[in-house]
Coordinates of C-alpha atoms in Angstrom, one line a residue:
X1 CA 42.1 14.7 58.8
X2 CA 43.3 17.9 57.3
X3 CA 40.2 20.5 56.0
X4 CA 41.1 23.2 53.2
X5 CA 39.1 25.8 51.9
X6 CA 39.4 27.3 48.7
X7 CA 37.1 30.0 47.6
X8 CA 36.1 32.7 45.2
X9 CA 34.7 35.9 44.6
X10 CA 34.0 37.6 41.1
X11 CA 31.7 41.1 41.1
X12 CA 31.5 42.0 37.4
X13 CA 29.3 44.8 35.6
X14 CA 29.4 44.1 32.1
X15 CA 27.6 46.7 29.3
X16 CA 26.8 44.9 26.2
X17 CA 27.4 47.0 23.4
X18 CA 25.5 47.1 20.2
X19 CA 26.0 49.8 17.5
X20 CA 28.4 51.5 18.8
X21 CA 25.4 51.9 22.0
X22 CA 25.3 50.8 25.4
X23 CA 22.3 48.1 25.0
X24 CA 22.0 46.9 28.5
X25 CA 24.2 46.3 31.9
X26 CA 24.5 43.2 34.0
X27 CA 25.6 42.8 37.2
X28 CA 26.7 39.9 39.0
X29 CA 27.9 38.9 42.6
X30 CA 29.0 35.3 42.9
X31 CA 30.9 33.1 46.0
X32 CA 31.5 30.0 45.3
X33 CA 33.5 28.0 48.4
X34 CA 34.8 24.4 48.2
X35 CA 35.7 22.2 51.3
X36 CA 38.7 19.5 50.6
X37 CA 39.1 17.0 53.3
X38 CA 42.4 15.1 53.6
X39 CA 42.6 11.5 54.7
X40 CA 44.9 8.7 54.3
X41 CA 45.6 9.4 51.2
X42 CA 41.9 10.1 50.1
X43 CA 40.2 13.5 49.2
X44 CA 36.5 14.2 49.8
X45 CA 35.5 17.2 48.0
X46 CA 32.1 19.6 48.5
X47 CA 31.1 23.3 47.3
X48 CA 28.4 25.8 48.2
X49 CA 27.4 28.8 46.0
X50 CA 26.4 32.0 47.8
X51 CA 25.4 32.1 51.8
X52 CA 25.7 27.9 53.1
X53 CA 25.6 26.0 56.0
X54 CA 29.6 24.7 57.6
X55 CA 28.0 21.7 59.0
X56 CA 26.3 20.9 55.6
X57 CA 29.1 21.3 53.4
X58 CA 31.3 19.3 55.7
X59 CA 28.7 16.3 55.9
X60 CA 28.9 16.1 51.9
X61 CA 32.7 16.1 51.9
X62 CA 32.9 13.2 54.8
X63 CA 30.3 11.4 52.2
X64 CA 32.9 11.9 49.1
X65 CA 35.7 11.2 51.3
X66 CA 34.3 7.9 52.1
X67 CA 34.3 7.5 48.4
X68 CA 37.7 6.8 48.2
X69 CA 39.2 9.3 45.6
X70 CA 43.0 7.9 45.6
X71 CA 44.9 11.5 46.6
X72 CA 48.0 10.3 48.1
X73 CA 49.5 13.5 48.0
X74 CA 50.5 15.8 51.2
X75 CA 48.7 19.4 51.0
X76 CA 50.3 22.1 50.8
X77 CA 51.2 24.2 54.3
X78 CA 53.1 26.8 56.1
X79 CA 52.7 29.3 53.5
X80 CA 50.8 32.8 54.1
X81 CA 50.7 35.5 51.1
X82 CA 48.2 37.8 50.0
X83 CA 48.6 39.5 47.0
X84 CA 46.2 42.8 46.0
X85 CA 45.6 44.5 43.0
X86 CA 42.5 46.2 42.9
X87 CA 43.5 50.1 41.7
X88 CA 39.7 52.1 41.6
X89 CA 40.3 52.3 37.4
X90 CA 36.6 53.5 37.0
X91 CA 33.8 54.1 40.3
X92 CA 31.0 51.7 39.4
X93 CA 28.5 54.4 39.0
X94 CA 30.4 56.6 36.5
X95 CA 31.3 53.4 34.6
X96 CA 28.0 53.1 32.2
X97 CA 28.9 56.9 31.6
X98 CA 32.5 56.9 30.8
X99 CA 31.8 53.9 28.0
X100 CA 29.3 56.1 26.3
X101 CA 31.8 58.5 26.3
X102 CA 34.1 56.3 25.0
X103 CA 31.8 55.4 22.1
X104 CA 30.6 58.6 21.5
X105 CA 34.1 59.2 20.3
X106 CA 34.8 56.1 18.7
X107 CA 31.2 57.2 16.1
X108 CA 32.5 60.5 15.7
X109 CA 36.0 59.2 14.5
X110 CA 35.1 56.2 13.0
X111 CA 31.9 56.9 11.2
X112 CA 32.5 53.6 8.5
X113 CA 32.3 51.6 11.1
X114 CA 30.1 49.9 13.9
X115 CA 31.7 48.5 17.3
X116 CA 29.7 45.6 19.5
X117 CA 30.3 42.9 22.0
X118 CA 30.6 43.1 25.6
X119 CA 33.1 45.4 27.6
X120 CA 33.6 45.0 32.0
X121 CA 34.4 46.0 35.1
X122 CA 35.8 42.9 37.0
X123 CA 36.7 42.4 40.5
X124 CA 38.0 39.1 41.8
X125 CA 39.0 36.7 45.3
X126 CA 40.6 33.9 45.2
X127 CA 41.1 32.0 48.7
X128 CA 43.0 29.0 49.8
X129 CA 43.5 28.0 53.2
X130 CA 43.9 25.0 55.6
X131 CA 44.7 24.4 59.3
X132 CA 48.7 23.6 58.0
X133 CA 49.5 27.0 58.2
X134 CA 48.3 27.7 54.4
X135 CA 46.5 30.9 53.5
X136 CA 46.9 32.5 50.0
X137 CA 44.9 35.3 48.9
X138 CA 44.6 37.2 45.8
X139 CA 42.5 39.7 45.0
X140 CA 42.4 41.6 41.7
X141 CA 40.2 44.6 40.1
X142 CA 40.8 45.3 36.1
X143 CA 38.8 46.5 32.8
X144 CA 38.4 44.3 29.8
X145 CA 37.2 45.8 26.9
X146 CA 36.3 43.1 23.8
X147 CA 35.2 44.9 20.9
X148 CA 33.9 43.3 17.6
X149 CA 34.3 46.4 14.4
X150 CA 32.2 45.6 11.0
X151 CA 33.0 48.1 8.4
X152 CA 29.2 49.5 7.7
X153 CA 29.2 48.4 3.8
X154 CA 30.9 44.8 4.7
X155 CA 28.5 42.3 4.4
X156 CA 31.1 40.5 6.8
X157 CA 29.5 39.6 10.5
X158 CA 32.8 41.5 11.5
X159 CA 35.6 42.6 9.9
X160 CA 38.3 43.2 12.8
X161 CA 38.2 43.6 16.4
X162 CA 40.6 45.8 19.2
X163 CA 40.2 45.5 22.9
X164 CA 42.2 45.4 26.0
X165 CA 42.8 44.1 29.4
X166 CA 44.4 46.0 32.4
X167 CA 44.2 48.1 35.6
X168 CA 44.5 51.2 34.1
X169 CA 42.3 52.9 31.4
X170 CA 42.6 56.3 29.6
X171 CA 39.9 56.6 26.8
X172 CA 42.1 58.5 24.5
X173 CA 44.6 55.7 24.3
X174 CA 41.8 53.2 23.8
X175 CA 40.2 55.5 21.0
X176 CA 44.0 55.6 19.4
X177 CA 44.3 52.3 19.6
X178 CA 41.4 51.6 17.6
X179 CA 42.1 54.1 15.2
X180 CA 45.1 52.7 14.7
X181 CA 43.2 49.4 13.3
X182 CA 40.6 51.3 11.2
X183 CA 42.6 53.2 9.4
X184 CA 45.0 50.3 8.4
X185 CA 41.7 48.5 7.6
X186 CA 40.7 51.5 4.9
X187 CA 44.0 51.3 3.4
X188 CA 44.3 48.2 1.4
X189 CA 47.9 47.4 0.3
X190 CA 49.8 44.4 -1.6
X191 CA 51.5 41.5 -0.2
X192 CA 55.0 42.2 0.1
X193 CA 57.0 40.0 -2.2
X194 CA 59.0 36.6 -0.9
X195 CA 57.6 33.1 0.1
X196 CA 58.8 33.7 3.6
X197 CA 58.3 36.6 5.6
X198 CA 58.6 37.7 8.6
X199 CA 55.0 37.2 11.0
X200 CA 54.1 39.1 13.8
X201 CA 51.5 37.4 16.3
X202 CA 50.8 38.4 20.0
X203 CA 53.7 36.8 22.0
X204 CA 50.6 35.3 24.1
X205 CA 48.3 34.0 20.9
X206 CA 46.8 30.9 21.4
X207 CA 47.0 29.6 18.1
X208 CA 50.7 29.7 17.6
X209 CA 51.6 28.2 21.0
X210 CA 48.8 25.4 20.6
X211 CA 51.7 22.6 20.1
X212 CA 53.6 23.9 23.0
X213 CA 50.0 23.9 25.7
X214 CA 49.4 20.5 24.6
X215 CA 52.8 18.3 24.3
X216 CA 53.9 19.9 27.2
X217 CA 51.1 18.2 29.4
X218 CA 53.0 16.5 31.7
X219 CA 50.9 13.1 31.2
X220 CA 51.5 13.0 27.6
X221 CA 54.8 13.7 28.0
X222 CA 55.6 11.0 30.0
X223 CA 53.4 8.4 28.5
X224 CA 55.1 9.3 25.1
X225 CA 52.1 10.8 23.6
X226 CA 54.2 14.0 22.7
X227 CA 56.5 15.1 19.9
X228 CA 58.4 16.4 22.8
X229 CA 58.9 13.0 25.0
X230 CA 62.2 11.5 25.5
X231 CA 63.7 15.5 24.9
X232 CA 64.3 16.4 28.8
X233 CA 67.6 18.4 28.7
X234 CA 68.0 18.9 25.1
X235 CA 68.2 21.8 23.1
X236 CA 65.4 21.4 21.1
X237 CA 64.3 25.1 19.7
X238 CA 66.3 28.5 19.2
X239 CA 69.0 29.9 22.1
X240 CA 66.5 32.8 22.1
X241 CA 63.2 31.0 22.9
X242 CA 62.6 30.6 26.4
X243 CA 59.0 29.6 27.8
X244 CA 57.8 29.9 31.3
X245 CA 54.7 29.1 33.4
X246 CA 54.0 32.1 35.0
X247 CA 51.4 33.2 37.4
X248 CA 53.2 36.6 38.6
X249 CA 50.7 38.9 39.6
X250 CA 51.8 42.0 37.4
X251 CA 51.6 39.8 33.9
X252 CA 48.1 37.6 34.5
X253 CA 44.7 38.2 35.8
X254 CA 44.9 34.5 37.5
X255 CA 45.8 34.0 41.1
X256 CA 49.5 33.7 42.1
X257 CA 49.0 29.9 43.4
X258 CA 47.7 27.0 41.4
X259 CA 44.8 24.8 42.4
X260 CA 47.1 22.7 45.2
X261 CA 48.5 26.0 46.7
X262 CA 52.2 25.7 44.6
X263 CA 53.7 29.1 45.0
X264 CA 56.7 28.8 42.4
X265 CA 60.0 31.3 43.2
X266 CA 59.4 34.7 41.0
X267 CA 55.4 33.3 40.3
X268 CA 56.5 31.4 37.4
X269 CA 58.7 27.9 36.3
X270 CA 60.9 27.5 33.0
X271 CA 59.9 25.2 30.6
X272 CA 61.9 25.9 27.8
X273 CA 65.0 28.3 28.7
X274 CA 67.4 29.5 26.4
X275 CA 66.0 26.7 23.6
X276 CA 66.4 23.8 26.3
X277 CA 63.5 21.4 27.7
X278 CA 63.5 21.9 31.3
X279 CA 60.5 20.4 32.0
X280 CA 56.4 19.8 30.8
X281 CA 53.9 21.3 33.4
X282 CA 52.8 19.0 35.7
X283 CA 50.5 19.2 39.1
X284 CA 51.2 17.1 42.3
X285 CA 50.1 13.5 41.0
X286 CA 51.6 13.9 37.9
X287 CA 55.0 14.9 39.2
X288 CA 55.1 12.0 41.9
X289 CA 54.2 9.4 39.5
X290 CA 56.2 10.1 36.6
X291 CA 59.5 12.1 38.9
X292 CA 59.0 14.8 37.0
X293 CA 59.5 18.3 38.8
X294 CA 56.5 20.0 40.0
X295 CA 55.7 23.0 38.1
X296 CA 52.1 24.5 40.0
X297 CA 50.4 23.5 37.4
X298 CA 46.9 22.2 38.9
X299 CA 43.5 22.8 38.1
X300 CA 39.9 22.8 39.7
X301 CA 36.3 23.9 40.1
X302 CA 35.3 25.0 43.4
X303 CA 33.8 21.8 44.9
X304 CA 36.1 19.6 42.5
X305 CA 39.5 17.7 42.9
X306 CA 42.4 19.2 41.8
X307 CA 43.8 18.0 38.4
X308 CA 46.4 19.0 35.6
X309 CA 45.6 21.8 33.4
X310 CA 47.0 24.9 31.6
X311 CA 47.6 27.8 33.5
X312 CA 49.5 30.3 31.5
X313 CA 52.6 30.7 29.5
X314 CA 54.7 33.9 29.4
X315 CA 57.7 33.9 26.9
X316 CA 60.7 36.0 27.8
X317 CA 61.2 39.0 26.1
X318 CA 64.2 39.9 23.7
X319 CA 66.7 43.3 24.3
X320 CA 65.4 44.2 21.0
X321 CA 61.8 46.8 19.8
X322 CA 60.3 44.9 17.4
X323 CA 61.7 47.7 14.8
X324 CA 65.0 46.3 16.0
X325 CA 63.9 42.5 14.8
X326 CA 62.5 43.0 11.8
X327 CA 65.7 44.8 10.7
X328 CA 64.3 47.4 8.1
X329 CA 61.9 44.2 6.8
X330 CA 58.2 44.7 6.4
X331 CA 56.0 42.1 8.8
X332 CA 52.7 40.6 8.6
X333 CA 50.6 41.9 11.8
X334 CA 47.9 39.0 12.1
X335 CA 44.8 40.7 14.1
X336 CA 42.4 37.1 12.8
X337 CA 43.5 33.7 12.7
X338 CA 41.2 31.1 13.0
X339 CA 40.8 27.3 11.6
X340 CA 44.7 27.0 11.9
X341 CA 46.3 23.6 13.8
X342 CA 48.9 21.7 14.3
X343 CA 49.8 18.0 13.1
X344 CA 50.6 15.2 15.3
X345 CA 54.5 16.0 13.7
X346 CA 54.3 19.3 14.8
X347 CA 53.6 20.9 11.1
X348 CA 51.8 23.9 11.4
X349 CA 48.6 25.5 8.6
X350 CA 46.5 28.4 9.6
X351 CA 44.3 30.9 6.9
X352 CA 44.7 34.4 8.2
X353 CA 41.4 36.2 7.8
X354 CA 42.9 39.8 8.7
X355 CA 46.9 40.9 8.7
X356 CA 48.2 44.6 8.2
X357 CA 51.8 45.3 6.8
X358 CA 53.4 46.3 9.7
X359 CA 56.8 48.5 9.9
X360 CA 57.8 47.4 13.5
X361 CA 55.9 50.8 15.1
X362 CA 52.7 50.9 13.1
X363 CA 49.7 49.4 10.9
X364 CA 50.5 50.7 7.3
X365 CA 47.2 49.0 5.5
X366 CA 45.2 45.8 5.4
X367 CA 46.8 42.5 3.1
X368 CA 44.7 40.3 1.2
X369 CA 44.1 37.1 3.2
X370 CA 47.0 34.4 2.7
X371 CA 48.3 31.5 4.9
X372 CA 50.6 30.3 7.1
X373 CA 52.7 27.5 7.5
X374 CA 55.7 26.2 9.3
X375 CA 56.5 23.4 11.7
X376 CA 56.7 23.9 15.6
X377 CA 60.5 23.1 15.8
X378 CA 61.3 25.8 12.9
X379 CA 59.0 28.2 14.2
X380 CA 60.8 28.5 17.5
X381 CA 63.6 27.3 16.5
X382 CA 65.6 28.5 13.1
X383 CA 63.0 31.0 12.1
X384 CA 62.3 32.2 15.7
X385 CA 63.1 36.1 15.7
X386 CA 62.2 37.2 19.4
X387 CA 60.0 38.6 21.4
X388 CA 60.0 42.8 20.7
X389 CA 60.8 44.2 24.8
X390 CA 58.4 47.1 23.5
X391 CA 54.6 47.5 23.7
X392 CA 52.4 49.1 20.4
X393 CA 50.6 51.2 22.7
X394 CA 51.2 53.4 26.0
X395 CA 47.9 51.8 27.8
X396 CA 48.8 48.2 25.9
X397 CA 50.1 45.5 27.7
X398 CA 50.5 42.9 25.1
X399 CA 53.7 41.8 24.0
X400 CA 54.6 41.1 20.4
X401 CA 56.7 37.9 18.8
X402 CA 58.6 37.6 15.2
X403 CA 58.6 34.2 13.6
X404 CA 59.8 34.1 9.9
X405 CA 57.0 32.0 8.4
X406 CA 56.3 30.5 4.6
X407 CA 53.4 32.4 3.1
X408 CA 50.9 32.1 0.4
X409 CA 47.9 33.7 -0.8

């Protein structure tokens, strides 16, 4: 019998903002520690939050393990790693301070406006080990700042937003930042002319990759369910487009190991390279029953067993500033996007709630709200652009893509 641990740590003080205020501040402390016992091809699984008892938590995992949860797979071993980014950014006790400072400035500058929602300090552990020689650790400090912005005489719940995510902060860049997004907001412009233009979205949006996190599951892919089974090997989008799963420490606030303790070469796996199906993400079970190649993809809770999910997805950038692909053309910056989806054929409808016209370096002024379409095989294939190698902003770490996309109002 082989026993695993994997564990986790999260210390977060989060100040919820309200008018621009500092309304309150929460702090937690949470462990959470799961045991995984290996046997014959069976997997008994327990979990303990905070202080617990070993011989407790082992006695629930033999009781699961008699259970019989099929896991015929081996665990992962001889692998030790630690990985640490935990810079100071802001001490914990001047962090309720700096924040006011930050939104003292952000009411003197932007006086139309009111900011709320939630902005934190986060520190993070994430443990796996087992007696095969297996101990990965990863340990991570950052800020996340989410702000909500409603213009004052909007009768909107909110009208934009601007945040970030990072391990370093300077509150003049943030302030700029947001600046940057008011001001475009007070200065109302007209659509530029032409049925299909070029669209600029966050090279890591949700919303536009949606097609791509789904029919790339490994189990729908190889049952058929997706629009992309039967394409392994083929060239199915643009020469340009190339989509990894990637986990490496300096691009994601996730550990560098998956669920089953899959350290990939480089932190990440190509799914799509150079427009080419290399493979759909897939954890240990998936990859053994269907040969697929393993990708690091699993999933799991604490005290649960470890399953396929979606991890991350990281596109590669392009030699080119996004000045350089939109090529003296005027884009559409979508900040809000919501309601959009994709159908089962891969055709692709969103309503864009908030876009600026965008010169490839900054916000020029807010566009009326129009929509979106394309299909998924166009939008990274023909009408794919790139991925600008630049970033908008010097404390920014977001990454922007060009998609020529059919528009309407």
């Amino acid at each position: 019998m082989i026993r695993e641990k994997y564990s986790t740590n999260i210390k977060e003080t989060t100040l919820n903002v309200v008018q621009t205020e500092i309304e309150s501040v929460r702090k937690k402390d949470i462990s959470k520690t799961g045991l995984r016992l290996y046997k014959d091809g069976f997997i008994g699984v327990s979990g303990a939050i905070g202080n617990y008892d070993e011989l407790e938590l082992q006695e629930r995992a033999e009781k699961t393990l008699s259970l019989k949860i099929p896991y015929p797979h081996a665990a992962s071993r001889d692998m030790k790693e630690q990985v640490s980014n935990c810079p100071e950014i802001i001490k914990d006790t001047d962090f309720p301070a700096e924040i006011e400072a930050l939104l003292s400035e952000l009411r003197q500058q932007q006086p139309k406006f009111t900011f709320f929602h939630k902005i934190k300090l986060v520190e993070q552990q994430t443990e796996l080990k087992n007696e095969q020689n297996l101990d990965l650790q990863y340990k991570d400090r950052h800020i996340s700042i989410e702000l909500a912005i409603k213009e004052k005489a909007s009768a909107n719940l909110l009208d934009a937003f601007t945040g970030y995510q990072g391990r370093v902060y300077d509150r003049n860049q943030f302030v700029q930042m947001a600046n940057d997004i008011c001001n475009a907001f007070l200065n109302p412009v007209e659509m530029p002319k032409g049925a299909k233009l070029p669209a600029v979205y966050d090279a890591s949006h949700p919303l536009p990759l949606k097609k791509l996190i789904t029919d790339l599951n490994g189990q729908l892919f190889a049952t058929g369910s997706s629009l992309f089974s039967g394409k392994l090997n083929e060239e199915i989008f643009n020469t340009n487009f190339s989509l990894y799963q990637s986990l490496h420490p300096e691009a994601s606030f996730q550990p560098f190991f998956d669920a089953e303790g899959v350290v990939n070469p480089g932190y990440s796996y190509p799914l799509i390279e150079n427009g080419r199906l290399m493979a759909p993400y897939t954890d240990k079970k998936t990859a053994a029953q269907f040969d697929l190649p393993l990708t690091g993809s699993a999933a799991a809770e604490y005290d649960s067993v470890p399953s396929l999910g979606y991890l991350n997805f990281k596109l590669k950038e392009s030699n080119k500033t996004l000045k350089e692909l939109l090529g003296g053309q005027m884009g559409i910056f979508v900040l809000i996007s919501e309601g959009g989806d994709f159908t089962p054929n891969g055709d692709f409808a969103t309503p864009v709630q908030l876009a600026f016209l965008f010169d490839g370096e900054k916000l020029i002024g807010r566009l009326p709200e129009l929509q979106l379409s394309s299909n998924v095989f166009k939008m990274f294939g023909e009408d794919f652009v790139g991925v600008g190698k630049n970033k908008l902003h010097p404390l920014a770490s977001e990454k922007y893509m060009v998609l020529n996309m059919d528009i309407s109002k």
